[in-house]
PDB file of C-alpha atoms in Angstrom:
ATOM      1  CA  UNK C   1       7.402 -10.977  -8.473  1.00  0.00           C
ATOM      2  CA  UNK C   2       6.585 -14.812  -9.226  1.00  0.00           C
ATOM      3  CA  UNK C   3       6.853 -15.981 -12.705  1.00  0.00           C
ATOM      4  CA  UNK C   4       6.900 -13.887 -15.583  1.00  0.00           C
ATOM      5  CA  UNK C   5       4.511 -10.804 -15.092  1.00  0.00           C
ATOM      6  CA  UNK C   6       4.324  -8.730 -12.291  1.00  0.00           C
ATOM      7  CA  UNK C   7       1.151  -7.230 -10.159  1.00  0.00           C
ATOM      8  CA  UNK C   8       0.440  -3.997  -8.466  1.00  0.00           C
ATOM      9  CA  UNK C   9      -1.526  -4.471  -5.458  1.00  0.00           C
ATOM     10  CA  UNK C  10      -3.083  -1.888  -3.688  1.00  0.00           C
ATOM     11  CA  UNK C  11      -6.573  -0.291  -2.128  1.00  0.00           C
ATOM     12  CA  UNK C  12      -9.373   2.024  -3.798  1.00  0.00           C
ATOM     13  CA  UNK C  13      -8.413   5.353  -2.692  1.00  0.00           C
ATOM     14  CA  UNK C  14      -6.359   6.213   0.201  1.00  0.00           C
ATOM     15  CA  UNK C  15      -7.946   9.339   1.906  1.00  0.00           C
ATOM     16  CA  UNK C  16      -9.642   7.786   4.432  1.00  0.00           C
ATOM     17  CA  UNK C  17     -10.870   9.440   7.984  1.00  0.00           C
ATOM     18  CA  UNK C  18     -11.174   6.091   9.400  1.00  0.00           C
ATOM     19  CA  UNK C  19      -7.496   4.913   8.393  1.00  0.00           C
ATOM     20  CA  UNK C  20      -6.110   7.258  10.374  1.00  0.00           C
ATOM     21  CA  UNK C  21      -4.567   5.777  13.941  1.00  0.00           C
ATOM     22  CA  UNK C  22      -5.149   2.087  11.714  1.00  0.00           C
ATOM     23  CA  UNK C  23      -2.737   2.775   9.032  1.00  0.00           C
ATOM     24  CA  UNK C  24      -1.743   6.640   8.577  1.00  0.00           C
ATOM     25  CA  UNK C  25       0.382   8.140  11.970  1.00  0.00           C
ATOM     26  CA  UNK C  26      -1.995  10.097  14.028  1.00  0.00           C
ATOM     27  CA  UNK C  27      -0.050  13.023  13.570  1.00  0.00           C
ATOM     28  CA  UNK C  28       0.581  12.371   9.627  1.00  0.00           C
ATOM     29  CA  UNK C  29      -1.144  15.583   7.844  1.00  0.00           C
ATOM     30  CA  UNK C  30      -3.486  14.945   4.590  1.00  0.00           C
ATOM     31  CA  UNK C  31      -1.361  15.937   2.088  1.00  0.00           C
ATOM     32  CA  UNK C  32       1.103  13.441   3.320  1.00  0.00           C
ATOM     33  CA  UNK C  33      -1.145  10.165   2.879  1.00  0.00           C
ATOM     34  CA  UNK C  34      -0.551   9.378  -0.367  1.00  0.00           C
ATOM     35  CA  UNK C  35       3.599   9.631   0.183  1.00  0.00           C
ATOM     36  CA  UNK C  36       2.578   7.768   3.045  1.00  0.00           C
ATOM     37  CA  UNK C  37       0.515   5.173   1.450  1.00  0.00           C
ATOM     38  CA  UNK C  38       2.990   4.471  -1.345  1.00  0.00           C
ATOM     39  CA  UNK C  39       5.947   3.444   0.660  1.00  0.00           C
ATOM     40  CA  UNK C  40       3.364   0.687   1.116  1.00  0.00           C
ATOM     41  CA  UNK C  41       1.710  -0.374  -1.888  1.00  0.00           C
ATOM     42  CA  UNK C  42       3.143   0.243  -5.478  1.00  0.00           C
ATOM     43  CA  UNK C  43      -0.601   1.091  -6.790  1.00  0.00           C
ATOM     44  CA  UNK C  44      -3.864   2.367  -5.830  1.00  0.00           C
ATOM     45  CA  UNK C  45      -6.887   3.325  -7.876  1.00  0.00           C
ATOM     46  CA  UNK C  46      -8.097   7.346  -8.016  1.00  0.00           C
ATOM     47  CA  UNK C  47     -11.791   7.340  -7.052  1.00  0.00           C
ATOM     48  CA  UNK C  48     -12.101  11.226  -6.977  1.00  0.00           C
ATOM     49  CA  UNK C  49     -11.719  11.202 -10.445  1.00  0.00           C
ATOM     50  CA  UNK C  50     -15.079   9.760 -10.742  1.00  0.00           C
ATOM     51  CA  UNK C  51     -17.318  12.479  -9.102  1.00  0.00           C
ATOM     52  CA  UNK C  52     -14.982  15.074 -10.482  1.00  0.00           C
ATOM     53  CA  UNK C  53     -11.975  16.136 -12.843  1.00  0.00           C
ATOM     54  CA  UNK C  54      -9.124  16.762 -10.838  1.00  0.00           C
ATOM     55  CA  UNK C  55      -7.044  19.733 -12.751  1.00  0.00           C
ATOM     56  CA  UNK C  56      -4.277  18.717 -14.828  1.00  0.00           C
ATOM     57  CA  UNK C  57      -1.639  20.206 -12.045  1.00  0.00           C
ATOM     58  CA  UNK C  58      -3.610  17.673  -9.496  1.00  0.00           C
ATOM     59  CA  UNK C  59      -2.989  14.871 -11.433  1.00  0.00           C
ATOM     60  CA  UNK C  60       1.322  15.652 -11.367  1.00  0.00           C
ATOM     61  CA  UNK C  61       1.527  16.695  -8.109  1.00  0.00           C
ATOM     62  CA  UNK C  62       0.247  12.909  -7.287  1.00  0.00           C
ATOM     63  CA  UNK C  63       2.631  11.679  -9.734  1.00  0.00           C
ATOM     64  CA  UNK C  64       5.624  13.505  -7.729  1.00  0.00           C
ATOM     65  CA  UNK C  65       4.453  12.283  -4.690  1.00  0.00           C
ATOM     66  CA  UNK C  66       5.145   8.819  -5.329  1.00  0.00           C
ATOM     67  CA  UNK C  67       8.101   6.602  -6.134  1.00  0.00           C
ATOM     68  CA  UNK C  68       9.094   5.163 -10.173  1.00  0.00           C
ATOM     69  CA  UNK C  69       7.636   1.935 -10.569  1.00  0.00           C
ATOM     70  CA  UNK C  70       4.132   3.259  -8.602  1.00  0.00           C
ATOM     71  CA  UNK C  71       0.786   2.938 -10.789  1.00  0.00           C
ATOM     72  CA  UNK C  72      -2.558   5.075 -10.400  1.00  0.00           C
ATOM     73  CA  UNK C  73      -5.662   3.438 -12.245  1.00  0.00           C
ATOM     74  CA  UNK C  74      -7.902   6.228 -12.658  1.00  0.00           C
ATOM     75  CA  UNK C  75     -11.947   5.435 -12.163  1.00  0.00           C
ATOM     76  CA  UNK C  76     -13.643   7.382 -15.269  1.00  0.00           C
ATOM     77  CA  UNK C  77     -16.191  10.278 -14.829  1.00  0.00           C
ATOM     78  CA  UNK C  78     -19.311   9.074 -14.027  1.00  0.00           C
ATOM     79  CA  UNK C  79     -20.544  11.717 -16.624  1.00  0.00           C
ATOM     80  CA  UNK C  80     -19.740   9.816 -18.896  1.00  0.00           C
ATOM     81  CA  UNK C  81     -20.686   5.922 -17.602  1.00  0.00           C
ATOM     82  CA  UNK C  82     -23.561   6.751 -15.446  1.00  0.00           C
ATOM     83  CA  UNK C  83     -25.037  10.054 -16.780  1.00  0.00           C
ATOM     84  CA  UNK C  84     -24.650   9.946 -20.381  1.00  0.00           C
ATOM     85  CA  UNK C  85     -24.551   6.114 -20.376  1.00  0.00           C
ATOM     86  CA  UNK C  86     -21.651   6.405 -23.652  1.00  0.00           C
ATOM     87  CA  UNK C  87     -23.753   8.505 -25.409  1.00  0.00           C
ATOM     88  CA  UNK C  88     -22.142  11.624 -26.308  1.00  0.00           C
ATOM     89  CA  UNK C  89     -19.164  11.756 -24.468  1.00  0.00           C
ATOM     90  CA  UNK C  90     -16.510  12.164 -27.002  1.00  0.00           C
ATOM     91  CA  UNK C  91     -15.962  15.848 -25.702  1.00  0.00           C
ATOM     92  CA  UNK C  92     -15.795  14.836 -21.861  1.00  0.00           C
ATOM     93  CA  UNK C  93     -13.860  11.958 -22.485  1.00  0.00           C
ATOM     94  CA  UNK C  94     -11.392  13.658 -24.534  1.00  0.00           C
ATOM     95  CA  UNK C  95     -10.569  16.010 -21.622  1.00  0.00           C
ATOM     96  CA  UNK C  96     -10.834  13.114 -18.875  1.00  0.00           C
ATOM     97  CA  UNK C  97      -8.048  11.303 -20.731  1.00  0.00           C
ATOM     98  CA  UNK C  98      -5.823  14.345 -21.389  1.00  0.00           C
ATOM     99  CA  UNK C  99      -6.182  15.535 -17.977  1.00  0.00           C
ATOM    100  CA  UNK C 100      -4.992  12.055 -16.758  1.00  0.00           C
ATOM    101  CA  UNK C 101      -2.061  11.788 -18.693  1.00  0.00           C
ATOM    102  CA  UNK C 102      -0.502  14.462 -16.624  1.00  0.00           C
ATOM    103  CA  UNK C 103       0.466  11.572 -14.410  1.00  0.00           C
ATOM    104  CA  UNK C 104       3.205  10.231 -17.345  1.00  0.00           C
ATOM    105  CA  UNK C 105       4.572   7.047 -16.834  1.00  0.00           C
ATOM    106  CA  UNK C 106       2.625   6.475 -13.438  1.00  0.00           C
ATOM    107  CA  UNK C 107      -0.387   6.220 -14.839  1.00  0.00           C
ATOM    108  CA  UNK C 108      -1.799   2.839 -15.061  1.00  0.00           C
ATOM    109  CA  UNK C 109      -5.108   1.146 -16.436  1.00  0.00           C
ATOM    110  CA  UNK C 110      -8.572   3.645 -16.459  1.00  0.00           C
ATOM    111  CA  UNK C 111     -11.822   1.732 -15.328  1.00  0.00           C
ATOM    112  CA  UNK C 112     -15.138   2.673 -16.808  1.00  0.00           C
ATOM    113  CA  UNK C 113     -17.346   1.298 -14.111  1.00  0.00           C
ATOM    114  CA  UNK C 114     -20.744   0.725 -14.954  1.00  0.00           C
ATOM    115  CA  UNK C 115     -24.095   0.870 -13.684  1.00  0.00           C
ATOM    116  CA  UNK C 116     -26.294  -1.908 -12.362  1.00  0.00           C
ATOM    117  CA  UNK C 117     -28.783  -0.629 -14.605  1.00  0.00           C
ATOM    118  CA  UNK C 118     -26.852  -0.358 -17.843  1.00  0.00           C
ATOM    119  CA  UNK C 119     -27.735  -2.869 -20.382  1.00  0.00           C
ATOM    120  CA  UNK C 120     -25.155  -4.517 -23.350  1.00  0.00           C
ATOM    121  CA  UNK C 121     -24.777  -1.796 -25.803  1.00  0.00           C
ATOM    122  CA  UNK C 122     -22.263  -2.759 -28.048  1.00  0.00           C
ATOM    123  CA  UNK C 123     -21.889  -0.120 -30.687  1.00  0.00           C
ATOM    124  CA  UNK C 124     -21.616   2.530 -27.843  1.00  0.00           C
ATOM    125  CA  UNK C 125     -19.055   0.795 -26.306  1.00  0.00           C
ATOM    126  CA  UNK C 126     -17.143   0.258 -29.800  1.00  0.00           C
ATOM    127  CA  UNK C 127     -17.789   3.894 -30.300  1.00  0.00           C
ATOM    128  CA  UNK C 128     -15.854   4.761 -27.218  1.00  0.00           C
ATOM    129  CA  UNK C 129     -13.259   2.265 -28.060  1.00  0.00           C
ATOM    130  CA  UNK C 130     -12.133   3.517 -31.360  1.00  0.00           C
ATOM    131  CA  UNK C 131     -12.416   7.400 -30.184  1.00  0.00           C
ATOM    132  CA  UNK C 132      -9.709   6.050 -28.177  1.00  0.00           C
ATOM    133  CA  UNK C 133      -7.570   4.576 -30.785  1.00  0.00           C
ATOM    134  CA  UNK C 134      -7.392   8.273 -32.080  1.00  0.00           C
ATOM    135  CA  UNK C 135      -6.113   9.487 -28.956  1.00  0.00           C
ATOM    136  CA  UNK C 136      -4.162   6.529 -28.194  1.00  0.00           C
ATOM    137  CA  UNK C 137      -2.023   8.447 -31.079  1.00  0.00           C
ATOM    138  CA  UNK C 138      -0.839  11.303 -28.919  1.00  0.00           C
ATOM    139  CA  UNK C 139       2.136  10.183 -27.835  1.00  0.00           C
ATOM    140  CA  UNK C 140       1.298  10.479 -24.235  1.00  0.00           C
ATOM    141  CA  UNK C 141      -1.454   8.496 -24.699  1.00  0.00           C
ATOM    142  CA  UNK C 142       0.279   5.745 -26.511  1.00  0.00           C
ATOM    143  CA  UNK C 143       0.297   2.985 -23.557  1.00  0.00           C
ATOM    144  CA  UNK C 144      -3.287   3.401 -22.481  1.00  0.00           C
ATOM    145  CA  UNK C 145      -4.603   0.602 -20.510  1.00  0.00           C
ATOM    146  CA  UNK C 146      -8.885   0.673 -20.826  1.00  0.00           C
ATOM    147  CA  UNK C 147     -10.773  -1.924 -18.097  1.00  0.00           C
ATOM    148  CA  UNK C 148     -14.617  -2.487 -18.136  1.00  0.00           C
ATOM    149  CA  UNK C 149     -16.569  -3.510 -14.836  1.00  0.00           C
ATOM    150  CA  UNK C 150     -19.830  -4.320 -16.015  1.00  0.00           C
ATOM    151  CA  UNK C 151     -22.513  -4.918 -13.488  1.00  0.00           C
ATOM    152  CA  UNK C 152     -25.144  -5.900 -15.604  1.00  0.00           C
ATOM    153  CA  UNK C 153     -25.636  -9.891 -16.710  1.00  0.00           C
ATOM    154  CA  UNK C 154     -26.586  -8.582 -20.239  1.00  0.00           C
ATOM    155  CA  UNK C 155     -22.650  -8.101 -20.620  1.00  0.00           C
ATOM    156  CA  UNK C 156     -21.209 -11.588 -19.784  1.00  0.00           C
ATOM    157  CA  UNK C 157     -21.578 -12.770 -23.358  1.00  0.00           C
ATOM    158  CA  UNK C 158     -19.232 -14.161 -26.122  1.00  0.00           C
ATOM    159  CA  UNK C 159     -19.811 -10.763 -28.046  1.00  0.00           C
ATOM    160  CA  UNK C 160     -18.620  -8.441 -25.500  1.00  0.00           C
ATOM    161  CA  UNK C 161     -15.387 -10.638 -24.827  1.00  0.00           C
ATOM    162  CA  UNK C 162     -14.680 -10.325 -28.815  1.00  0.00           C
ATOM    163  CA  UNK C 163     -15.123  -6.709 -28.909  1.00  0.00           C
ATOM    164  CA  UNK C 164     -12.989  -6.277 -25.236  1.00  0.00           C
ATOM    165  CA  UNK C 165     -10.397  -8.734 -27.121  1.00  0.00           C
ATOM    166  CA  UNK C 166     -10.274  -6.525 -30.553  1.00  0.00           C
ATOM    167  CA  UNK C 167      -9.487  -3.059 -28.892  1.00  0.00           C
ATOM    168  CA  UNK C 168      -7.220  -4.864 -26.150  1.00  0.00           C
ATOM    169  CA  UNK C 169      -9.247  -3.626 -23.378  1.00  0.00           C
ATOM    170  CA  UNK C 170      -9.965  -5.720 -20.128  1.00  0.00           C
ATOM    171  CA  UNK C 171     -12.796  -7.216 -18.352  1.00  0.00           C
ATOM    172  CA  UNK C 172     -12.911  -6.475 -14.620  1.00  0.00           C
ATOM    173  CA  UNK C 173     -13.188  -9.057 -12.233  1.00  0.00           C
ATOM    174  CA  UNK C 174     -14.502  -7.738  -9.514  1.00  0.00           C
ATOM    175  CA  UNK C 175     -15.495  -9.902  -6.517  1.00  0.00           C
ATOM    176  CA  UNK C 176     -18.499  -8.500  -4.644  1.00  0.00           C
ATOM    177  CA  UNK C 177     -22.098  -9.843  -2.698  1.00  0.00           C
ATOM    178  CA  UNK C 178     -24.419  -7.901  -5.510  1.00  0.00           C
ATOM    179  CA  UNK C 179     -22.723  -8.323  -8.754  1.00  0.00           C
ATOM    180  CA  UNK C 180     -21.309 -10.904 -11.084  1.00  0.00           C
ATOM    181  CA  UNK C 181     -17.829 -12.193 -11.305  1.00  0.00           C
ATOM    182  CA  UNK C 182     -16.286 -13.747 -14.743  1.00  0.00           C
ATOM    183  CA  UNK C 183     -12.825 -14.481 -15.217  1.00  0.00           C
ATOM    184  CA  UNK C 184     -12.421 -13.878 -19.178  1.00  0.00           C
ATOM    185  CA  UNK C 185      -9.136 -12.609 -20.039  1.00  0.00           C
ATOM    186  CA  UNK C 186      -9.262 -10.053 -23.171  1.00  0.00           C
ATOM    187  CA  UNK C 187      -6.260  -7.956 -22.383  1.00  0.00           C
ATOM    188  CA  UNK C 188      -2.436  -8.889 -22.132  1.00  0.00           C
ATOM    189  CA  UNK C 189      -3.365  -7.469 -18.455  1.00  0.00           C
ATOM    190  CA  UNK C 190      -6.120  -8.618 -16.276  1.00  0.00           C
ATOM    191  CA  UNK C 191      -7.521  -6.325 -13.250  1.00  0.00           C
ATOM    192  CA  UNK C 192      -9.219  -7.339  -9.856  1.00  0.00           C
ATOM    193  CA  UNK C 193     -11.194  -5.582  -7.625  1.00  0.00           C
ATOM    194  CA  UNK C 194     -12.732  -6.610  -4.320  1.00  0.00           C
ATOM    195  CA  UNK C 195     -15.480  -5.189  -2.936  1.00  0.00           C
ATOM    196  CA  UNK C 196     -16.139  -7.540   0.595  1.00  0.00           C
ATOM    197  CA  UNK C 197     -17.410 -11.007  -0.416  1.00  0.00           C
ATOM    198  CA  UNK C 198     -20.366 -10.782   2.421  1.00  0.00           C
ATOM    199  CA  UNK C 199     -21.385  -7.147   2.409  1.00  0.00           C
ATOM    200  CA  UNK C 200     -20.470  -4.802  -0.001  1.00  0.00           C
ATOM    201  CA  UNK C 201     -17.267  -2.829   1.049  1.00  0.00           C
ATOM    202  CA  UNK C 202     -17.656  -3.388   4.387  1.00  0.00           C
ATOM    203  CA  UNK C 203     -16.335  -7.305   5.074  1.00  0.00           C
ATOM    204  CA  UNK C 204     -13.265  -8.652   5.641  1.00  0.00           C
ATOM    205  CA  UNK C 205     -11.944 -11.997   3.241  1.00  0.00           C
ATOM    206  CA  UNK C 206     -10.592 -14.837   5.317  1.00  0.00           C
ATOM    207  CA  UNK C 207      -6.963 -15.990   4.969  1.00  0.00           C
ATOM    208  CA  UNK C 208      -8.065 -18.902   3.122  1.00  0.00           C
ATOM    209  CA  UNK C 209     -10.466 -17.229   0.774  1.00  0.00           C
ATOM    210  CA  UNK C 210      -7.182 -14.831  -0.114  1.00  0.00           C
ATOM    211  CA  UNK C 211      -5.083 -18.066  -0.216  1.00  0.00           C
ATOM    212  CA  UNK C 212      -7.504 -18.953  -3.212  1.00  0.00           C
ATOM    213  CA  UNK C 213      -7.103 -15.706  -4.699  1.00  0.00           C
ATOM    214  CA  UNK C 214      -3.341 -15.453  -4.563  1.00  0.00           C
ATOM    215  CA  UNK C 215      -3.540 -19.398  -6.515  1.00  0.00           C
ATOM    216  CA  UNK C 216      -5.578 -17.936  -9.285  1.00  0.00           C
ATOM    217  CA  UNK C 217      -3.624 -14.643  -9.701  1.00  0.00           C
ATOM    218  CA  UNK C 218      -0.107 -16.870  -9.115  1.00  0.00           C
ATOM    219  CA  UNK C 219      -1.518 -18.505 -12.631  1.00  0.00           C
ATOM    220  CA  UNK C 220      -1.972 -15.036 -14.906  1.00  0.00           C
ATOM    221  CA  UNK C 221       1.482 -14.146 -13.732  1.00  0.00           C
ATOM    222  CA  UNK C 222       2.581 -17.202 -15.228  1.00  0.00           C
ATOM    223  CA  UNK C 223       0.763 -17.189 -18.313  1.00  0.00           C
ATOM    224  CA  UNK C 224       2.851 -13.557 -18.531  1.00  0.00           C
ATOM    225  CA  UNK C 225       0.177 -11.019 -17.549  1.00  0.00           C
ATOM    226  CA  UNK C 226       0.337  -8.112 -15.698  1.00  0.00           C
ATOM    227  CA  UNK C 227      -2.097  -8.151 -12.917  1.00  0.00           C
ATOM    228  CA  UNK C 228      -3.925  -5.017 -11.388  1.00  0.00           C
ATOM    229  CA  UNK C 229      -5.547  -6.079  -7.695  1.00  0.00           C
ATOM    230  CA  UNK C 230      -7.462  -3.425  -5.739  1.00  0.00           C
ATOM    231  CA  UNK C 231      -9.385  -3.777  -2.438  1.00  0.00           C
ATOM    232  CA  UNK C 232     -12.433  -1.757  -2.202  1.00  0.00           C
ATOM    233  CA  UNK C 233     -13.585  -3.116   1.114  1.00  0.00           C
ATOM    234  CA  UNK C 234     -12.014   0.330   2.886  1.00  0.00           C
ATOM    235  CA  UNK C 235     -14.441  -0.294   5.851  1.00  0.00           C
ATOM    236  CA  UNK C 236     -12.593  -0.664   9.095  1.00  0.00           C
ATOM    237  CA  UNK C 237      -9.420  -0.918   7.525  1.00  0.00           C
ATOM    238  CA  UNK C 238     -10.148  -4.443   5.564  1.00  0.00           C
ATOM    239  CA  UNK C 239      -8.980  -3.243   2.290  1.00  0.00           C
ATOM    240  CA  UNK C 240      -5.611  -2.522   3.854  1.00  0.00           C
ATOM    241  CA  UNK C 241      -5.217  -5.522   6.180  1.00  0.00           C
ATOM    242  CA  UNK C 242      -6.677  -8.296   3.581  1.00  0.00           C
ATOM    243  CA  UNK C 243      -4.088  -6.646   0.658  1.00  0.00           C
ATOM    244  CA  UNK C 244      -1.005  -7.003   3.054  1.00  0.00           C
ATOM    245  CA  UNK C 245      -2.524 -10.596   3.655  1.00  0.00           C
ATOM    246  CA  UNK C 246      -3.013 -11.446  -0.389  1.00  0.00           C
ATOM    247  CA  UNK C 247       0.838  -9.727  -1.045  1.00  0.00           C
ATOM    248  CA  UNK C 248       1.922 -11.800   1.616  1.00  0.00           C
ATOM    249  CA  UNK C 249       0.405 -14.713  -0.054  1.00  0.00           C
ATOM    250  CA  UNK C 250       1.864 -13.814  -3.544  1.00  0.00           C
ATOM    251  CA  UNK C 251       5.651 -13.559  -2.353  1.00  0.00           C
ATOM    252  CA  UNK C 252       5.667 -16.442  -0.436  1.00  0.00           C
ATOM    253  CA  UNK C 253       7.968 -19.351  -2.205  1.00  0.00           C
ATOM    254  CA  UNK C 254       5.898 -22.257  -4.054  1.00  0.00           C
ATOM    255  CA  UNK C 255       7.310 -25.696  -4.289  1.00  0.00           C
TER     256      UNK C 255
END
């Protein structure tokens, strides 16, 4: 995997109408894509998850669809990071994170994405941090993997990074036209997302911009981190063609 972590490298969903005849068989039913898709890739991130709770059974049939070694990030109800803002949510986010574990050892980090208009809040975000700890002691729970994208500049500050860096919980670098991009590590894991450098999920990244990329992500694996890369640019296929490019990038020899 090139030095001593490993990545998962995938796309942002994988139930897409316009993937069909690009990447899926034309003939391929629905409820074969994800089999499909993971013969492929060895993660992808659950987007549904954000609009709505899948069931518990939901999240295992996924699981058994896919091979060991295959990670799902889960994206995190929007009830709770764009509707309630943090605020009240130990109830819904109780039952998010039980219904997720259904996926066992498959399941990989959960993103809170938040929105544009959502200021620093730190004791909010603590709040939701040590609810976690609690769960964290259910024993399926144990592993959890937490990842903030923050879209707001109010976040990129010394304070945040301490309080990411206490509860072990990642910042999101997430490479986009409309938001910012830091590279702080806080986590023993680190967790990229690309959203189309020119317009938002719907451009391409040139060979040399993924070149770049594939430097920079060659260095966390060295420093021993696991690294989570998604492509969120699903438009015309980009997301699909630009993650074959950056895997082909990461496996290649270096000298």
């Amino acid at each position: 995997m090139g030095g001593t972590g490993q990545y998962y490298l995938g796309t942002s969903g994988w139930v897409y109408a316009h993937w069909k005849g690009r990447f899926y068989p034309e003939t391929l039913p629905q409820k074969e894509y994800l089999r499909y898709y993971s013969q492929a890739f060895r993660t992808t991130e659950i987007n549904a998850s954000f609009y709505h709770l899948p069931r518990p059974q939901t999240f295992t049939r996924w699981a058994e669809q896919v091979p060991e070694g295959f990670r799902f990030a889960v994206k995190a109800s929007r009830l709770i990071t764009h509707v309630r803002r943090l605020h009240n949510v130990e109830e819904p986010w109780d039952r998010f994170l039980h219904h997720a574990c259904h996926l066992g050892s498959k399941l990989g980090p959960v993103l809170l994405q938040f929105p544009p208009g959502f200021k620093q809040d730190l004791s909010r975000l603590e709040s939701l941090f040590q609810q976690t700890m609690h769960l964290r002691g259910a024993c399926e729970l144990s592993s959890l993997q937490l990842v903030c994208e923050f879209r707001h500049t109010s976040w990129f500050t010394e304070p945040v990074y301490t309080l990411l860096k206490t509860y072990g919980v990642a910042l999101c670098i997430a490479d986009s036209p409309r938001y910012p991009r830091e590279e702080v590590i806080t986590a023993p894991f680190t967790y990229f997302r690309y959203h189309g450098r020119e317009q938002l999920f719907a451009s391409s990244y040139s060979d040399q911009e993924l070149e770049r990329e594939a430097a920079k992500i060659r260095r966390y694996l060295q420093e021993g981190l696991t690294v989570y890369i998604y492509f969120n640019n699903d438009a015309q296929g980009y997301a699909l063609a630009n993650a074959r490019t950056l895997e082909r990038f990461l496996s290649a020899p270096t000298l």
